[in-house]
Coordinates of C-alpha atoms and ligand atoms in Angstrom, one line a residue:
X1 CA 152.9 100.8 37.9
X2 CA 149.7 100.5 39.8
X3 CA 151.1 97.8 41.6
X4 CA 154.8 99.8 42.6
X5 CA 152.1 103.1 43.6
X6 CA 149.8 100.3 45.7
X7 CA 153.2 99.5 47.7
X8 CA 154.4 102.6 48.1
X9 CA 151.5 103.8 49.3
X10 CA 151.1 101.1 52.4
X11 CA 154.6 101.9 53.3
X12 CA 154.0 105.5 53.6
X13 CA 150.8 104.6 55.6
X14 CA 152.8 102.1 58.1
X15 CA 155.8 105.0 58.1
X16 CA 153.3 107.4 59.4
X17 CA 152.1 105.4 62.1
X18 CA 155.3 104.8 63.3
X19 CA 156.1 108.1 63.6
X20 CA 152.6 108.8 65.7
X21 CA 154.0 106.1 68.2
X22 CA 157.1 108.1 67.9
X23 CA 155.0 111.3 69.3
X24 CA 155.5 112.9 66.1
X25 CA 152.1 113.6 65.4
X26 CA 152.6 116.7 62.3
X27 CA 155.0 114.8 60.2
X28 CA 152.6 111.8 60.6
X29 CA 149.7 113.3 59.5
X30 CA 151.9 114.6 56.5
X31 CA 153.1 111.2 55.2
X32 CA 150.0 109.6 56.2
X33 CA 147.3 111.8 54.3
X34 CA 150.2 113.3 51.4
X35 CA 149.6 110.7 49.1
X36 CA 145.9 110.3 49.2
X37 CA 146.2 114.1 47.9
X38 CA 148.7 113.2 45.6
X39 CA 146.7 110.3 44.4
X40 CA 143.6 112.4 44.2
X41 CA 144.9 115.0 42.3
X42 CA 146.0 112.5 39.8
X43 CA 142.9 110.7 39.3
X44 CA 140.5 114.0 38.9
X45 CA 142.9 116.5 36.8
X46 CA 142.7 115.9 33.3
X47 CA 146.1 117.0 32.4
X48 CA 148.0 114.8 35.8
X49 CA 150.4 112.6 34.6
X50 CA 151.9 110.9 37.5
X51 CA 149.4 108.2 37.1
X52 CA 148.3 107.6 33.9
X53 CA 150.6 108.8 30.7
X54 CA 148.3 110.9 29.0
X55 CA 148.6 113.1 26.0
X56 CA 147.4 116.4 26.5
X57 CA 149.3 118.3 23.3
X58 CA 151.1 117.0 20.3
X59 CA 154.1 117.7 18.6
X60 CA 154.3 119.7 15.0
X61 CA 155.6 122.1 13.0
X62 CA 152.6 123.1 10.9
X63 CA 150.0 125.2 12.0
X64 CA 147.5 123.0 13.4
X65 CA 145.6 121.4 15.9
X66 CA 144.0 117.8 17.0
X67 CA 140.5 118.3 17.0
X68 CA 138.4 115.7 19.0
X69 CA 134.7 115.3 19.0
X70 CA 133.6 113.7 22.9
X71 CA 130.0 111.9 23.3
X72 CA 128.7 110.9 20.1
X73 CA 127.5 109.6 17.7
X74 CA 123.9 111.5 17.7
X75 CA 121.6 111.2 15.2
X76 CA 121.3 115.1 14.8
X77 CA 124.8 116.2 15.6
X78 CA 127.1 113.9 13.9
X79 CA 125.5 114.2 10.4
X80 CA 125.7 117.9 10.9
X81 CA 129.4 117.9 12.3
X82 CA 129.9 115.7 9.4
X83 CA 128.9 118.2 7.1
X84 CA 130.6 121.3 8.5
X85 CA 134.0 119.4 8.5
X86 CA 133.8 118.4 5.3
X87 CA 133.1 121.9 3.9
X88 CA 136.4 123.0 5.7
X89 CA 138.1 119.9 4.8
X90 CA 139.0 119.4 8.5
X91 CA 139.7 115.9 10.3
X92 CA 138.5 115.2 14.0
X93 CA 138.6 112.0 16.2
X94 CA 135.8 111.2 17.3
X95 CA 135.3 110.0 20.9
X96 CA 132.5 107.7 20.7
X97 CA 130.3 106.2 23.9
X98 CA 130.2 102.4 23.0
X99 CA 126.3 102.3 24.0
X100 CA 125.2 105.4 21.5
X101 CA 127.5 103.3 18.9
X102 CA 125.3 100.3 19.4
X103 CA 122.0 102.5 18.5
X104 CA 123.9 103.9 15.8
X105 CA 126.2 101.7 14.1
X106 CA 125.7 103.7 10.7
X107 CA 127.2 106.6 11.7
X108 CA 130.0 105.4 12.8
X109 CA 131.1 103.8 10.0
X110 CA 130.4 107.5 8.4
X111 CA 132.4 108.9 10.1
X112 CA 135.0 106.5 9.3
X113 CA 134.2 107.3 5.7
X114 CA 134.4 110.4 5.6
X115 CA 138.3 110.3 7.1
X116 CA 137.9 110.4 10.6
X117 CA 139.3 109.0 13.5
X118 CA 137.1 106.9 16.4
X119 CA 138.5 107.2 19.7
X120 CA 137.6 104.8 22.8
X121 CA 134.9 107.0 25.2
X122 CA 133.7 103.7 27.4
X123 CA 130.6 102.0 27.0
X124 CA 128.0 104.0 29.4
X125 CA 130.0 107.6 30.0
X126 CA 130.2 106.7 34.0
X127 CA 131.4 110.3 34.2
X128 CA 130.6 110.2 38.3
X129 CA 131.9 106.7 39.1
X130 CA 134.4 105.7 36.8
X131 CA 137.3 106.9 39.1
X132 CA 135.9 104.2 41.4
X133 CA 134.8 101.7 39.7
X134 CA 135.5 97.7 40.6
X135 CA 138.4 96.3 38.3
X136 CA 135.6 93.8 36.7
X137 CA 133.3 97.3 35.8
X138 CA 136.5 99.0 34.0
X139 CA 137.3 96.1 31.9
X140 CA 133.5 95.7 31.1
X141 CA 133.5 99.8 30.5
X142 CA 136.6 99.3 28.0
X143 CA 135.7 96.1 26.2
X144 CA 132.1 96.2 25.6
X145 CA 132.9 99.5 23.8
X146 CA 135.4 97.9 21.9
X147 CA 133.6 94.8 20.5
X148 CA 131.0 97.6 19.5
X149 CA 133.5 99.8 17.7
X150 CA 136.2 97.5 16.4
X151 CA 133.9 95.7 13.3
X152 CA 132.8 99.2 12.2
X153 CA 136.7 101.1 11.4
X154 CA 140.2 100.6 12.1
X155 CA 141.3 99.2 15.6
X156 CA 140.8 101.8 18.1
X157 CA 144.3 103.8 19.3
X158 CA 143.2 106.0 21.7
X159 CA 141.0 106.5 25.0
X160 CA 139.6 109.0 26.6
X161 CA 138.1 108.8 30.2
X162 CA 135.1 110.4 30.8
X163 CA 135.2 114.2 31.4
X164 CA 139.2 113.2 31.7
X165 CA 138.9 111.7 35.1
X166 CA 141.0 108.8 35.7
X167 CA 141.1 105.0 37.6
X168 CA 143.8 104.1 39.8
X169 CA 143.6 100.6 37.1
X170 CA 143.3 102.6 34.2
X171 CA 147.0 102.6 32.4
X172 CA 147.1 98.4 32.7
X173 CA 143.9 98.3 31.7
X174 CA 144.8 100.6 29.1
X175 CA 148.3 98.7 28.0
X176 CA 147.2 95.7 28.1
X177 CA 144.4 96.3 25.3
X178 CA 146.7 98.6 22.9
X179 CA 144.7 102.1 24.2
X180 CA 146.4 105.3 24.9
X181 CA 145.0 107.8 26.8
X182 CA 144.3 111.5 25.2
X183 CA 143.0 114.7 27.6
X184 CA 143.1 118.0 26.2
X185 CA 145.0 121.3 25.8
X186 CA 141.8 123.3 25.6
X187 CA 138.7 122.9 27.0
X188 CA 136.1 124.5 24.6
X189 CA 133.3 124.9 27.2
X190 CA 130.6 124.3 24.7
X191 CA 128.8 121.9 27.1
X192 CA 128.4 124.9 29.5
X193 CA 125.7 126.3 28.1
X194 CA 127.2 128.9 26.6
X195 CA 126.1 130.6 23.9
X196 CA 128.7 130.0 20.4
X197 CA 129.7 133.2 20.6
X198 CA 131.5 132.4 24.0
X199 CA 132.5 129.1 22.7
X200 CA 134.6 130.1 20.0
X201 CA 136.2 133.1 21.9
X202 CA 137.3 131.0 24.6
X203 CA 138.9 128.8 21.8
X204 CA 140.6 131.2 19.8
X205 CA 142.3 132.7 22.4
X206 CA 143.8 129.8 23.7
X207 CA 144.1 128.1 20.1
X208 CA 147.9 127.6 19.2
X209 CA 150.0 124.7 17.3
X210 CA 149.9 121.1 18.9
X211 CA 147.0 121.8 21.0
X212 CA 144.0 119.3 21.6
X213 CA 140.7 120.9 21.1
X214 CA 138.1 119.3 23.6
X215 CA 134.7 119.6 21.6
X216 CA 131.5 117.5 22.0
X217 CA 128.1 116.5 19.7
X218 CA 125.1 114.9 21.4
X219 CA 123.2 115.4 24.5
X220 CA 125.0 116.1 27.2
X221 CA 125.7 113.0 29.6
Ligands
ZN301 ZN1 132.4 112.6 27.5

């Protein structure tokens, strides 16, 4: 895929300069700069798909959503997440950075416990680099978190790119490791600062069946 996009993309490129020798200078600029845009646009919207396959909603008939749990595990959040799931008998993937993992190996195999589901969140959270990273950093990203995670619960199923920005490298990298890659339906906002009031308003109104709930416990990263 990456490789058909790569090809694609040079012939566009040498297309556009033959039509600036050609004097044609508005359609060049078009198909020259047209598919950076497109490729941009890919890479940075969580929900793109003409890149990377991503899940961003889930099919059902019940009434009920996937709720996911980005950033942990954290000493003071995941015990008390924990907790408040439990008393509501609710399920949650959680999204875990391999590095916090490391720290705190004991909570994830709570949460695996306690029925939960651990999801892929790379190793260091590269939130401002990962689009760009060299192929050698993404596969570090990917499998460091992995040889943290996989002793400590079931293999890992899903991935999630941090704050749902993507790599031109990612679904390869992604394929060839048995990951698929989940963004959201909704965007809770509660790493904005807002107060839980706003938090859950902006949820409810947007909550419906088959939506992915994008939550998070720990600092912010
Ligand atoms: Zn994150």
């Amino acid at each position: 895929m990456a490789r058909r996009t790569l090809i694609t993309l040079l012939a566009l490129k040498a297309l556009a300069l033959t039509l600036a020798w050609f004097g044609h200078w508005a359609a060049a600029a078009v198909v020259f700069f047209g598919p950076d845009l497109w490729i941009l646009y890919n890479l940075l919207v969580p929900s793109a798909q003409g890149l990377c396959r991503n899940f961003t909603r889930f099919e059902t008939d019940r009434s009920e959503i996937w709720l996911t749990i980005d950033d942990g595990p954290d000493p003071d959040d995941t015990p008390r997440i924990l907790e408040l799931l439990d008393r509501h008998q609710a399920r949650a993937t959680f999204f875990l950075i391999g590095r916090r993992a490391q720290r705190h190996p004991a909570l994830v195999t709570e949460i695996v416990r306690r029925g939960h589901e651990v999801g892929h969140h790379t190793h260091t959270h590269p939130a401002g680099s990962f689009w760009c990273a060299s192929p050698a950093r993404l596969g570090r990203e990917l499998d460091e978190a992995t040889q943290v995670l996989t002793p400590l619960g079931p293999p890992l199923r899903w991935f999630r790119p941090p704050v749902g920005i993507k790599h031109f490298l990612l679904p390869h990298a992604l394929a060839v490791r048995g990951l698929q890659c989940v963004t959201w339906t909704i965007r809770s906002g509660d790493c904005l600062s807002r107060s839980p009031e706003t938090v859950q308003a902006n949820v409810l109104r947007q909550l419906h069946p088959g939506a992915i709930l994008l939550m998070h416990g720990g600092p912010s990263v």
